[in-house]
Amino acid sequence: MGNLLCCVQVEQSTVAVKEGFGRFEQVLQPGCHCMPWFLGKQVAGHLSLRLQQLDLRCETKTKDNVFVNVVASIQYRALAEKANDAFYKLSNTKTQLQAYVFDVIRASVPKLNLDDAFEQKNDIAKAVEEELEKAMSAYGYEIVQTLIVDIDPDEHVKRAMNEINAAARLRVAANEKAEAEKILLIKRAEGEAESKYLSGMGIARQRQAIVDGLRDSVLGFSVNVPGTTAKDVMDMVLVTQYFDTLKEIGAASKSSSVFIPHGPGAVREVASQIRDGLLQASHH
């Protein structure tokens, strides 16, 4: 009906290319336009001005000889002021874009190791965008955004990378565990040393208290009983302690002590040893 009435309608976000007898005349903006077909006027075609996206998957090789699939997304659109170039100069826009993208990716990625390629995805995307912008602007297209969505190595490579990462983490965990055990051993040794030190101090104080008590007993007995010597008093004190010890052992219902043949006379030897020790200590 539009052709019969010599009218044509152009949709929003779209432009139409008007020709007269097969020659380009003008770009028709959205709206209704007069198109007298009997004068050789016609619409050669329509061109969308909407943002379009092209997803590509390019296989290439890194510097360390790892084959990867680089997934890229190209967002582009035709320029209204250059609609005639976009309509006439390119027969297949997506094929042209793909050729440029593959060329840049296969020139950039082989210069990088696999780890560097993952880290420099933005640099690769920027290089692709700059090359596309320079090439496609002559054809009436604008490159809005270029994204490197993913870098996908072979499955065996990914498994090997995961194993390397796992081994590194296990090594770190082993080092941390060893450090923890080392600290534990050091603290335990420090605790044992402190315990033995305190125990030694306690034994030394105990022995000092015994010596002081014996000395006081000897002095007191010598003062109260004239004519007694220190040796006599020491012998009596030791014999008294000897019988007190036997009494305590005998009073225990479940005593596990073993007696060997001995007699109170053996106390004299013990008294002699203690007396000699006291004399040497006082001499020093």
PDB file of C-alpha atoms in Angstrom:
ATOM      1  CA  MET A   1       0.000   0.000   0.000  1.00  0.00           C
ATOM      2  CA  GLY A   2       2.920   2.341   0.766  1.00  0.00           C
ATOM      3  CA  ASN A   3       4.349   1.770  -2.685  1.00  0.00           C
ATOM      4  CA  LEU A   4       0.979   2.503  -4.320  1.00  0.00           C
ATOM      5  CA  LEU A   5       0.717   5.778  -2.383  1.00  0.00           C
ATOM      6  CA  CYS A   6       4.400   6.601  -3.045  1.00  0.00           C
ATOM      7  CA  CYS A   7       5.096   6.674   0.726  1.00  0.00           C
ATOM      8  CA  VAL A   8       7.601   4.781   2.826  1.00  0.00           C
ATOM      9  CA  GLN A   9       7.916   4.532   6.608  1.00  0.00           C
ATOM     10  CA  VAL A  10      11.273   4.337   8.405  1.00  0.00           C
ATOM     11  CA  GLU A  11      11.246   2.844  11.944  1.00  0.00           C
ATOM     12  CA  GLN A  12      12.861   4.408  14.996  1.00  0.00           C
ATOM     13  CA  SER A  13      16.629   3.698  15.418  1.00  0.00           C
ATOM     14  CA  THR A  14      16.746   2.855  11.726  1.00  0.00           C
ATOM     15  CA  VAL A  15      17.667   4.764   8.570  1.00  0.00           C
ATOM     16  CA  ALA A  16      16.783   4.007   4.957  1.00  0.00           C
ATOM     17  CA  VAL A  17      18.927   4.480   1.883  1.00  0.00           C
ATOM     18  CA  LYS A  18      17.138   6.237  -0.979  1.00  0.00           C
ATOM     19  CA  GLU A  19      18.204   5.686  -4.570  1.00  0.00           C
ATOM     20  CA  GLY A  20      17.156   7.293  -7.825  1.00  0.00           C
ATOM     21  CA  PHE A  21      17.502   5.040 -10.847  1.00  0.00           C
ATOM     22  CA  GLY A  22      20.008   2.901  -8.872  1.00  0.00           C
ATOM     23  CA  ARG A  23      22.127   5.806  -7.664  1.00  0.00           C
ATOM     24  CA  PHE A  24      22.442   6.870  -4.042  1.00  0.00           C
ATOM     25  CA  GLU A  25      20.569  10.078  -3.279  1.00  0.00           C
ATOM     26  CA  GLN A  26      20.127  10.428   0.481  1.00  0.00           C
ATOM     27  CA  VAL A  27      19.698   8.787   3.866  1.00  0.00           C
ATOM     28  CA  LEU A  28      16.135   8.832   5.154  1.00  0.00           C
ATOM     29  CA  GLN A  29      15.658   9.406   8.869  1.00  0.00           C
ATOM     30  CA  PRO A  30      12.893   7.733  10.928  1.00  0.00           C
ATOM     31  CA  GLY A  31       9.429   8.848   9.839  1.00  0.00           C
ATOM     32  CA  CYS A  32       7.263   8.893   6.711  1.00  0.00           C
ATOM     33  CA  HIS A  33       8.829   9.869   3.381  1.00  0.00           C
ATOM     34  CA  CYS A  34       7.492  10.420  -0.156  1.00  0.00           C
ATOM     35  CA  MET A  35       8.888   7.887  -2.607  1.00  0.00           C
ATOM     36  CA  PRO A  36       7.569   8.413  -6.187  1.00  0.00           C
ATOM     37  CA  TRP A  37       8.499   5.069  -7.660  1.00  0.00           C
ATOM     38  CA  PHE A  38       7.334   6.105 -11.104  1.00  0.00           C
ATOM     39  CA  LEU A  39      10.199   8.641 -11.118  1.00  0.00           C
ATOM     40  CA  GLY A  40      12.751   5.896 -10.424  1.00  0.00           C
ATOM     41  CA  LYS A  41      12.911   6.521  -6.684  1.00  0.00           C
ATOM     42  CA  GLN A  42      13.186   3.539  -4.371  1.00  0.00           C
ATOM     43  CA  VAL A  43      14.485   2.414  -0.978  1.00  0.00           C
ATOM     44  CA  ALA A  44      17.605   0.316  -1.482  1.00  0.00           C
ATOM     45  CA  GLY A  45      17.547  -0.987   2.071  1.00  0.00           C
ATOM     46  CA  HIS A  46      17.431  -0.241   5.784  1.00  0.00           C
ATOM     47  CA  LEU A  47      20.307   0.122   8.250  1.00  0.00           C
ATOM     48  CA  SER A  48      19.902  -0.340  12.021  1.00  0.00           C
ATOM     49  CA  LEU A  49      21.521   2.258  14.287  1.00  0.00           C
ATOM     50  CA  ARG A  50      21.108   0.111  17.405  1.00  0.00           C
ATOM     51  CA  LEU A  51      24.036  -1.204  19.395  1.00  0.00           C
ATOM     52  CA  GLN A  52      24.999  -4.659  18.173  1.00  0.00           C
ATOM     53  CA  GLN A  53      27.242  -7.299  19.697  1.00  0.00           C
ATOM     54  CA  LEU A  54      29.455  -9.858  18.022  1.00  0.00           C
ATOM     55  CA  ASP A  55      30.794 -12.773  20.120  1.00  0.00           C
ATOM     56  CA  LEU A  56      33.917 -14.454  18.780  1.00  0.00           C
ATOM     57  CA  ARG A  57      36.061 -17.394  19.816  1.00  0.00           C
ATOM     58  CA  CYS A  58      39.641 -17.338  18.559  1.00  0.00           C
ATOM     59  CA  GLU A  59      42.153 -20.162  19.041  1.00  0.00           C
ATOM     60  CA  THR A  60      45.781 -19.115  19.382  1.00  0.00           C
ATOM     61  CA  LYS A  61      49.009 -20.030  21.180  1.00  0.00           C
ATOM     62  CA  THR A  62      50.837 -18.295  24.029  1.00  0.00           C
ATOM     63  CA  LYS A  63      54.562 -17.639  24.264  1.00  0.00           C
ATOM     64  CA  ASP A  64      55.037 -20.751  26.435  1.00  0.00           C
ATOM     65  CA  ASN A  65      53.352 -22.935  23.765  1.00  0.00           C
ATOM     66  CA  VAL A  66      49.942 -23.330  25.409  1.00  0.00           C
ATOM     67  CA  PHE A  67      46.948 -23.342  23.068  1.00  0.00           C
ATOM     68  CA  VAL A  68      44.071 -21.222  24.343  1.00  0.00           C
ATOM     69  CA  ASN A  69      40.670 -20.099  23.142  1.00  0.00           C
ATOM     70  CA  VAL A  70      40.201 -16.352  23.528  1.00  0.00           C
ATOM     71  CA  VAL A  71      36.538 -15.332  23.818  1.00  0.00           C
ATOM     72  CA  ALA A  72      35.905 -11.730  22.759  1.00  0.00           C
ATOM     73  CA  SER A  73      32.764  -9.591  22.580  1.00  0.00           C
ATOM     74  CA  ILE A  74      32.637  -6.619  20.202  1.00  0.00           C
ATOM     75  CA  GLN A  75      29.936  -3.967  20.679  1.00  0.00           C
ATOM     76  CA  TYR A  76      29.485  -1.713  17.649  1.00  0.00           C
ATOM     77  CA  ARG A  77      26.923   0.374  15.785  1.00  0.00           C
ATOM     78  CA  ALA A  78      26.514   2.189  12.483  1.00  0.00           C
ATOM     79  CA  LEU A  79      26.915   6.000  12.409  1.00  0.00           C
ATOM     80  CA  ALA A  80      23.886   7.878  11.093  1.00  0.00           C
ATOM     81  CA  GLU A  81      26.063  10.507   9.374  1.00  0.00           C
ATOM     82  CA  LYS A  82      27.998   7.772   7.547  1.00  0.00           C
ATOM     83  CA  ALA A  83      25.095   5.487   6.831  1.00  0.00           C
ATOM     84  CA  ASN A  84      25.815   5.429   3.086  1.00  0.00           C
ATOM     85  CA  ASP A  85      29.368   4.121   3.741  1.00  0.00           C
ATOM     86  CA  ALA A  86      28.098   1.501   6.175  1.00  0.00           C
ATOM     87  CA  PHE A  87      25.466   0.383   3.693  1.00  0.00           C
ATOM     88  CA  TYR A  88      27.509   0.319   0.481  1.00  0.00           C
ATOM     89  CA  LYS A  89      31.136  -0.355   1.460  1.00  0.00           C
ATOM     90  CA  LEU A  90      30.683  -3.549   3.462  1.00  0.00           C
ATOM     91  CA  SER A  91      28.813  -6.583   2.256  1.00  0.00           C
ATOM     92  CA  ASN A  92      29.265  -8.565   5.505  1.00  0.00           C
ATOM     93  CA  THR A  93      30.074  -6.475   8.561  1.00  0.00           C
ATOM     94  CA  LYS A  94      30.450  -9.357  11.010  1.00  0.00           C
ATOM     95  CA  THR A  95      32.924 -11.213   8.802  1.00  0.00           C
ATOM     96  CA  GLN A  96      35.018  -8.064   8.434  1.00  0.00           C
ATOM     97  CA  LEU A  97      35.026  -7.473  12.212  1.00  0.00           C
ATOM     98  CA  GLN A  98      35.979 -11.092  12.874  1.00  0.00           C
ATOM     99  CA  ALA A  99      38.973 -10.865  10.531  1.00  0.00           C
ATOM    100  CA  TYR A 100      40.362  -7.801  12.315  1.00  0.00           C
ATOM    101  CA  VAL A 101      39.756  -9.264  15.790  1.00  0.00           C
ATOM    102  CA  PHE A 102      41.461 -12.559  14.924  1.00  0.00           C
ATOM    103  CA  ASP A 103      44.415 -10.691  13.422  1.00  0.00           C
ATOM    104  CA  VAL A 104      45.015  -8.583  16.563  1.00  0.00           C
ATOM    105  CA  ILE A 105      44.515 -11.451  19.024  1.00  0.00           C
ATOM    106  CA  ARG A 106      46.850 -13.769  17.123  1.00  0.00           C
ATOM    107  CA  ALA A 107      49.449 -11.001  17.043  1.00  0.00           C
ATOM    108  CA  SER A 108      49.158 -10.064  20.754  1.00  0.00           C
ATOM    109  CA  VAL A 109      48.684 -13.310  22.699  1.00  0.00           C
ATOM    110  CA  PRO A 110      51.742 -15.176  21.289  1.00  0.00           C
ATOM    111  CA  LYS A 111      53.944 -12.452  22.862  1.00  0.00           C
ATOM    112  CA  LEU A 112      52.689 -13.336  26.365  1.00  0.00           C
ATOM    113  CA  ASN A 113      53.054 -16.294  28.689  1.00  0.00           C
ATOM    114  CA  LEU A 114      49.849 -17.941  29.856  1.00  0.00           C
ATOM    115  CA  ASP A 115      49.860 -16.232  33.271  1.00  0.00           C
ATOM    116  CA  ASP A 116      50.620 -12.856  31.677  1.00  0.00           C
ATOM    117  CA  ALA A 117      47.781 -13.332  29.193  1.00  0.00           C
ATOM    118  CA  PHE A 118      45.308 -13.704  32.070  1.00  0.00           C
ATOM    119  CA  GLU A 119      46.724 -10.631  33.804  1.00  0.00           C
ATOM    120  CA  GLN A 120      46.785  -8.473  30.664  1.00  0.00           C
ATOM    121  CA  LYS A 121      43.323  -9.157  29.275  1.00  0.00           C
ATOM    122  CA  ASN A 122      42.528  -5.452  29.378  1.00  0.00           C
ATOM    123  CA  ASP A 123      45.639  -4.648  27.326  1.00  0.00           C
ATOM    124  CA  ILE A 124      44.620  -7.207  24.692  1.00  0.00           C
ATOM    125  CA  ALA A 125      41.087  -5.772  24.579  1.00  0.00           C
ATOM    126  CA  LYS A 126      42.477  -2.252  24.218  1.00  0.00           C
ATOM    127  CA  ALA A 127      44.715  -3.313  21.322  1.00  0.00           C
ATOM    128  CA  VAL A 128      41.752  -4.954  19.574  1.00  0.00           C
ATOM    129  CA  GLU A 129      39.572  -1.894  20.110  1.00  0.00           C
ATOM    130  CA  GLU A 130      42.188   0.501  18.751  1.00  0.00           C
ATOM    131  CA  GLU A 131      42.702  -1.589  15.618  1.00  0.00           C
ATOM    132  CA  LEU A 132      38.977  -1.979  14.997  1.00  0.00           C
ATOM    133  CA  GLU A 133      38.301   1.725  15.584  1.00  0.00           C
ATOM    134  CA  LYS A 134      40.956   2.688  13.080  1.00  0.00           C
ATOM    135  CA  ALA A 135      39.755   0.204  10.449  1.00  0.00           C
ATOM    136  CA  MET A 136      35.964   0.355  10.818  1.00  0.00           C
ATOM    137  CA  SER A 137      35.612   4.143  11.070  1.00  0.00           C
ATOM    138  CA  ALA A 138      36.296   4.291   7.324  1.00  0.00           C
ATOM    139  CA  TYR A 139      33.268   2.069   6.760  1.00  0.00           C
ATOM    140  CA  GLY A 140      30.843   4.112   8.855  1.00  0.00           C
ATOM    141  CA  TYR A 141      30.933   2.022  12.031  1.00  0.00           C
ATOM    142  CA  GLU A 142      31.780   2.985  15.619  1.00  0.00           C
ATOM    143  CA  ILE A 143      33.375   0.520  18.039  1.00  0.00           C
ATOM    144  CA  VAL A 144      31.686   1.161  21.382  1.00  0.00           C
ATOM    145  CA  GLN A 145      33.387  -1.470  23.546  1.00  0.00           C
ATOM    146  CA  THR A 146      35.699  -4.441  23.160  1.00  0.00           C
ATOM    147  CA  LEU A 147      35.818  -7.083  25.881  1.00  0.00           C
ATOM    148  CA  ILE A 148      38.030 -10.131  26.329  1.00  0.00           C
ATOM    149  CA  VAL A 149      35.463 -12.230  28.151  1.00  0.00           C
ATOM    150  CA  ASP A 150      37.571 -15.326  28.768  1.00  0.00           C
ATOM    151  CA  ILE A 151      40.868 -17.046  28.053  1.00  0.00           C
ATOM    152  CA  ASP A 152      40.215 -20.773  28.058  1.00  0.00           C
ATOM    153  CA  PRO A 153      43.230 -23.134  27.959  1.00  0.00           C
ATOM    154  CA  ASP A 154      43.027 -26.850  27.280  1.00  0.00           C
ATOM    155  CA  GLU A 155      41.475 -28.982  30.019  1.00  0.00           C
ATOM    156  CA  HIS A 156      44.773 -30.771  30.708  1.00  0.00           C
ATOM    157  CA  VAL A 157      46.517 -27.419  31.134  1.00  0.00           C
ATOM    158  CA  LYS A 158      43.879 -26.208  33.600  1.00  0.00           C
ATOM    159  CA  ARG A 159      44.198 -29.433  35.592  1.00  0.00           C
ATOM    160  CA  ALA A 160      47.986 -29.037  35.717  1.00  0.00           C
ATOM    161  CA  MET A 161      47.648 -25.402  36.842  1.00  0.00           C
ATOM    162  CA  ASN A 162      45.263 -26.452  39.623  1.00  0.00           C
ATOM    163  CA  GLU A 163      47.699 -29.158  40.757  1.00  0.00           C
ATOM    164  CA  ILE A 164      50.567 -26.641  40.841  1.00  0.00           C
ATOM    165  CA  ASN A 165      48.429 -24.258  42.898  1.00  0.00           C
ATOM    166  CA  ALA A 166      47.367 -27.053  45.249  1.00  0.00           C
ATOM    167  CA  ALA A 167      50.995 -28.176  45.726  1.00  0.00           C
ATOM    168  CA  ALA A 168      52.068 -24.626  46.522  1.00  0.00           C
ATOM    169  CA  ARG A 169      49.285 -24.264  49.098  1.00  0.00           C
ATOM    170  CA  LEU A 170      50.188 -27.624  50.675  1.00  0.00           C
ATOM    171  CA  ARG A 171      53.816 -26.486  50.922  1.00  0.00           C
ATOM    172  CA  VAL A 172      52.753 -23.302  52.689  1.00  0.00           C
ATOM    173  CA  ALA A 173      50.492 -25.297  55.020  1.00  0.00           C
ATOM    174  CA  ALA A 174      53.362 -27.689  55.838  1.00  0.00           C
ATOM    175  CA  ASN A 175      55.657 -24.769  56.653  1.00  0.00           C
ATOM    176  CA  GLU A 176      53.033 -23.196  58.904  1.00  0.00           C
ATOM    177  CA  LYS A 177      52.430 -26.511  60.661  1.00  0.00           C
ATOM    178  CA  ALA A 178      56.180 -26.997  61.201  1.00  0.00           C
ATOM    179  CA  GLU A 179      56.480 -23.478  62.613  1.00  0.00           C
ATOM    180  CA  ALA A 180      53.569 -24.151  64.972  1.00  0.00           C
ATOM    181  CA  GLU A 181      55.162 -27.408  66.182  1.00  0.00           C
ATOM    182  CA  LYS A 182      58.490 -25.621  66.626  1.00  0.00           C
ATOM    183  CA  ILE A 183      56.870 -22.922  68.765  1.00  0.00           C
ATOM    184  CA  LEU A 184      55.057 -25.611  70.780  1.00  0.00           C
ATOM    185  CA  LEU A 185      58.308 -27.493  71.452  1.00  0.00           C
ATOM    186  CA  ILE A 186      60.122 -24.294  72.436  1.00  0.00           C
ATOM    187  CA  LYS A 187      57.329 -23.290  74.813  1.00  0.00           C
ATOM    188  CA  ARG A 188      57.231 -26.788  76.317  1.00  0.00           C
ATOM    189  CA  ALA A 189      61.015 -26.749  76.819  1.00  0.00           C
ATOM    190  CA  GLU A 190      60.836 -23.289  78.386  1.00  0.00           C
ATOM    191  CA  GLY A 191      58.070 -24.512  80.695  1.00  0.00           C
ATOM    192  CA  GLU A 192      60.069 -27.591  81.733  1.00  0.00           C
ATOM    193  CA  ALA A 193      63.157 -25.443  82.359  1.00  0.00           C
ATOM    194  CA  GLU A 194      61.148 -23.033  84.486  1.00  0.00           C
ATOM    195  CA  SER A 195      59.531 -25.925  86.362  1.00  0.00           C
ATOM    196  CA  LYS A 196      62.887 -27.558  87.096  1.00  0.00           C
ATOM    197  CA  TYR A 197      64.335 -24.227  88.175  1.00  0.00           C
ATOM    198  CA  LEU A 198      61.484 -23.622  90.589  1.00  0.00           C
ATOM    199  CA  SER A 199      61.666 -27.218  91.811  1.00  0.00           C
ATOM    200  CA  GLY A 200      65.395 -26.833  92.451  1.00  0.00           C
ATOM    201  CA  MET A 201      64.791 -23.638  94.367  1.00  0.00           C
ATOM    202  CA  GLY A 202      62.145 -25.406  96.443  1.00  0.00           C
ATOM    203  CA  ILE A 203      64.464 -28.313  97.272  1.00  0.00           C
ATOM    204  CA  ALA A 204      67.276 -25.910  98.143  1.00  0.00           C
ATOM    205  CA  ARG A 205      64.984 -23.958 100.470  1.00  0.00           C
ATOM    206  CA  GLN A 206      63.733 -27.186 102.023  1.00  0.00           C
ATOM    207  CA  ARG A 207      67.248 -28.351 102.731  1.00  0.00           C
ATOM    208  CA  GLN A 208      68.190 -24.937 104.098  1.00  0.00           C
ATOM    209  CA  ALA A 209      65.192 -25.060 106.432  1.00  0.00           C
ATOM    210  CA  ILE A 210      66.218 -28.527 107.662  1.00  0.00           C
ATOM    211  CA  VAL A 211      69.761 -27.368 108.300  1.00  0.00           C
ATOM    212  CA  ASP A 212      68.528 -24.266 110.124  1.00  0.00           C
ATOM    213  CA  GLY A 213      66.196 -26.375 112.277  1.00  0.00           C
ATOM    214  CA  LEU A 214      68.936 -28.814 113.186  1.00  0.00           C
ATOM    215  CA  ARG A 215      71.273 -25.970 114.078  1.00  0.00           C
ATOM    216  CA  ASP A 216      68.683 -24.344 116.317  1.00  0.00           C
ATOM    217  CA  SER A 217      67.979 -27.684 118.017  1.00  0.00           C
ATOM    218  CA  VAL A 218      71.669 -28.324 118.679  1.00  0.00           C
ATOM    219  CA  LEU A 219      72.216 -24.837 120.061  1.00  0.00           C
ATOM    220  CA  GLY A 220      69.146 -24.950 122.273  1.00  0.00           C
ATOM    221  CA  PHE A 221      69.941 -28.393 123.680  1.00  0.00           C
ATOM    222  CA  SER A 222      73.578 -27.412 124.377  1.00  0.00           C
ATOM    223  CA  VAL A 223      72.443 -24.348 126.350  1.00  0.00           C
ATOM    224  CA  ASN A 224      69.808 -26.168 128.403  1.00  0.00           C
ATOM    225  CA  VAL A 225      71.875 -29.302 129.119  1.00  0.00           C
ATOM    226  CA  PRO A 226      75.410 -28.358 130.212  1.00  0.00           C
ATOM    227  CA  GLY A 227      78.249 -30.707 129.307  1.00  0.00           C
ATOM    228  CA  THR A 228      76.721 -32.000 126.053  1.00  0.00           C
ATOM    229  CA  THR A 229      78.541 -31.598 122.820  1.00  0.00           C
ATOM    230  CA  ALA A 230      77.139 -30.828 119.383  1.00  0.00           C
ATOM    231  CA  LYS A 231      77.954 -34.384 118.305  1.00  0.00           C
ATOM    232  CA  ASP A 232      75.859 -35.868 121.103  1.00  0.00           C
ATOM    233  CA  VAL A 233      72.905 -33.675 120.267  1.00  0.00           C
ATOM    234  CA  MET A 234      73.151 -34.480 116.534  1.00  0.00           C
ATOM    235  CA  ASP A 235      73.221 -38.211 117.217  1.00  0.00           C
ATOM    236  CA  MET A 236      70.155 -37.969 119.408  1.00  0.00           C
ATOM    237  CA  VAL A 237      68.213 -35.883 116.877  1.00  0.00           C
ATOM    238  CA  LEU A 238      68.996 -38.288 114.052  1.00  0.00           C
ATOM    239  CA  VAL A 239      68.019 -41.331 116.148  1.00  0.00           C
ATOM    240  CA  THR A 240      64.755 -39.607 117.028  1.00  0.00           C
ATOM    241  CA  GLN A 241      64.020 -38.887 113.358  1.00  0.00           C
ATOM    242  CA  TYR A 242      64.968 -42.490 112.523  1.00  0.00           C
ATOM    243  CA  PHE A 243      62.353 -43.906 114.876  1.00  0.00           C
ATOM    244  CA  ASP A 244      59.776 -41.346 113.743  1.00  0.00           C
ATOM    245  CA  THR A 245      60.296 -42.505 110.185  1.00  0.00           C
ATOM    246  CA  LEU A 246      59.823 -46.172 111.157  1.00  0.00           C
ATOM    247  CA  LYS A 247      56.668 -45.210 112.997  1.00  0.00           C
ATOM    248  CA  GLU A 248      55.195 -43.452 109.955  1.00  0.00           C
ATOM    249  CA  ILE A 249      56.042 -46.353 107.663  1.00  0.00           C
ATOM    250  CA  GLY A 250      54.486 -48.840 110.060  1.00  0.00           C
ATOM    251  CA  ALA A 251      51.335 -46.742 110.441  1.00  0.00           C
ATOM    252  CA  ALA A 252      50.642 -46.798 106.685  1.00  0.00           C
ATOM    253  CA  SER A 253      48.126 -49.558 105.817  1.00  0.00           C
ATOM    254  CA  LYS A 254      49.324 -49.972 102.245  1.00  0.00           C
ATOM    255  CA  SER A 255      53.013 -49.303 102.536  1.00  0.00           C
ATOM    256  CA  SER A 256      55.226 -50.673  99.745  1.00  0.00           C
ATOM    257  CA  SER A 257      58.561 -50.003 101.473  1.00  0.00           C
ATOM    258  CA  VAL A 258      61.170 -52.776 101.510  1.00  0.00           C
ATOM    259  CA  PHE A 259      63.453 -53.105 104.583  1.00  0.00           C
ATOM    260  CA  ILE A 260      66.953 -54.447 104.429  1.00  0.00           C
ATOM    261  CA  PRO A 261      68.999 -55.573 107.484  1.00  0.00           C
ATOM    262  CA  HIS A 262      70.086 -52.532 109.440  1.00  0.00           C
ATOM    263  CA  GLY A 263      70.261 -51.150 112.919  1.00  0.00           C
ATOM    264  CA  PRO A 264      70.298 -47.858 114.848  1.00  0.00           C
ATOM    265  CA  GLY A 265      74.085 -47.998 114.860  1.00  0.00           C
ATOM    266  CA  ALA A 266      74.064 -47.074 111.183  1.00  0.00           C
ATOM    267  CA  VAL A 267      72.719 -43.705 112.198  1.00  0.00           C
ATOM    268  CA  ARG A 268      76.183 -42.796 113.467  1.00  0.00           C
ATOM    269  CA  GLU A 269      77.559 -42.930 109.942  1.00  0.00           C
ATOM    270  CA  VAL A 270      74.705 -40.705 108.679  1.00  0.00           C
ATOM    271  CA  ALA A 271      75.342 -38.284 111.547  1.00  0.00           C
ATOM    272  CA  SER A 272      79.026 -38.183 110.727  1.00  0.00           C
ATOM    273  CA  GLN A 273      78.301 -37.378 107.085  1.00  0.00           C
ATOM    274  CA  ILE A 274      75.833 -34.611 107.967  1.00  0.00           C
ATOM    275  CA  ARG A 275      78.182 -33.132 110.552  1.00  0.00           C
ATOM    276  CA  ASP A 276      81.079 -33.096 108.122  1.00  0.00           C
ATOM    277  CA  GLY A 277      78.859 -31.417 105.528  1.00  0.00           C
ATOM    278  CA  LEU A 278      77.803 -28.716 107.983  1.00  0.00           C
ATOM    279  CA  LEU A 279      81.362 -28.064 109.024  1.00  0.00           C
ATOM    280  CA  GLN A 280      82.547 -27.800 105.417  1.00  0.00           C
ATOM    281  CA  ALA A 281      79.699 -25.423 104.591  1.00  0.00           C
ATOM    282  CA  SER A 282      80.476 -23.188 107.581  1.00  0.00           C
ATOM    283  CA  HIS A 283      84.175 -23.281 106.705  1.00  0.00           C
ATOM    284  CA  HIS A 284      83.496 -22.131 103.143  1.00  0.00           C
TER     285      HIS A 284
END
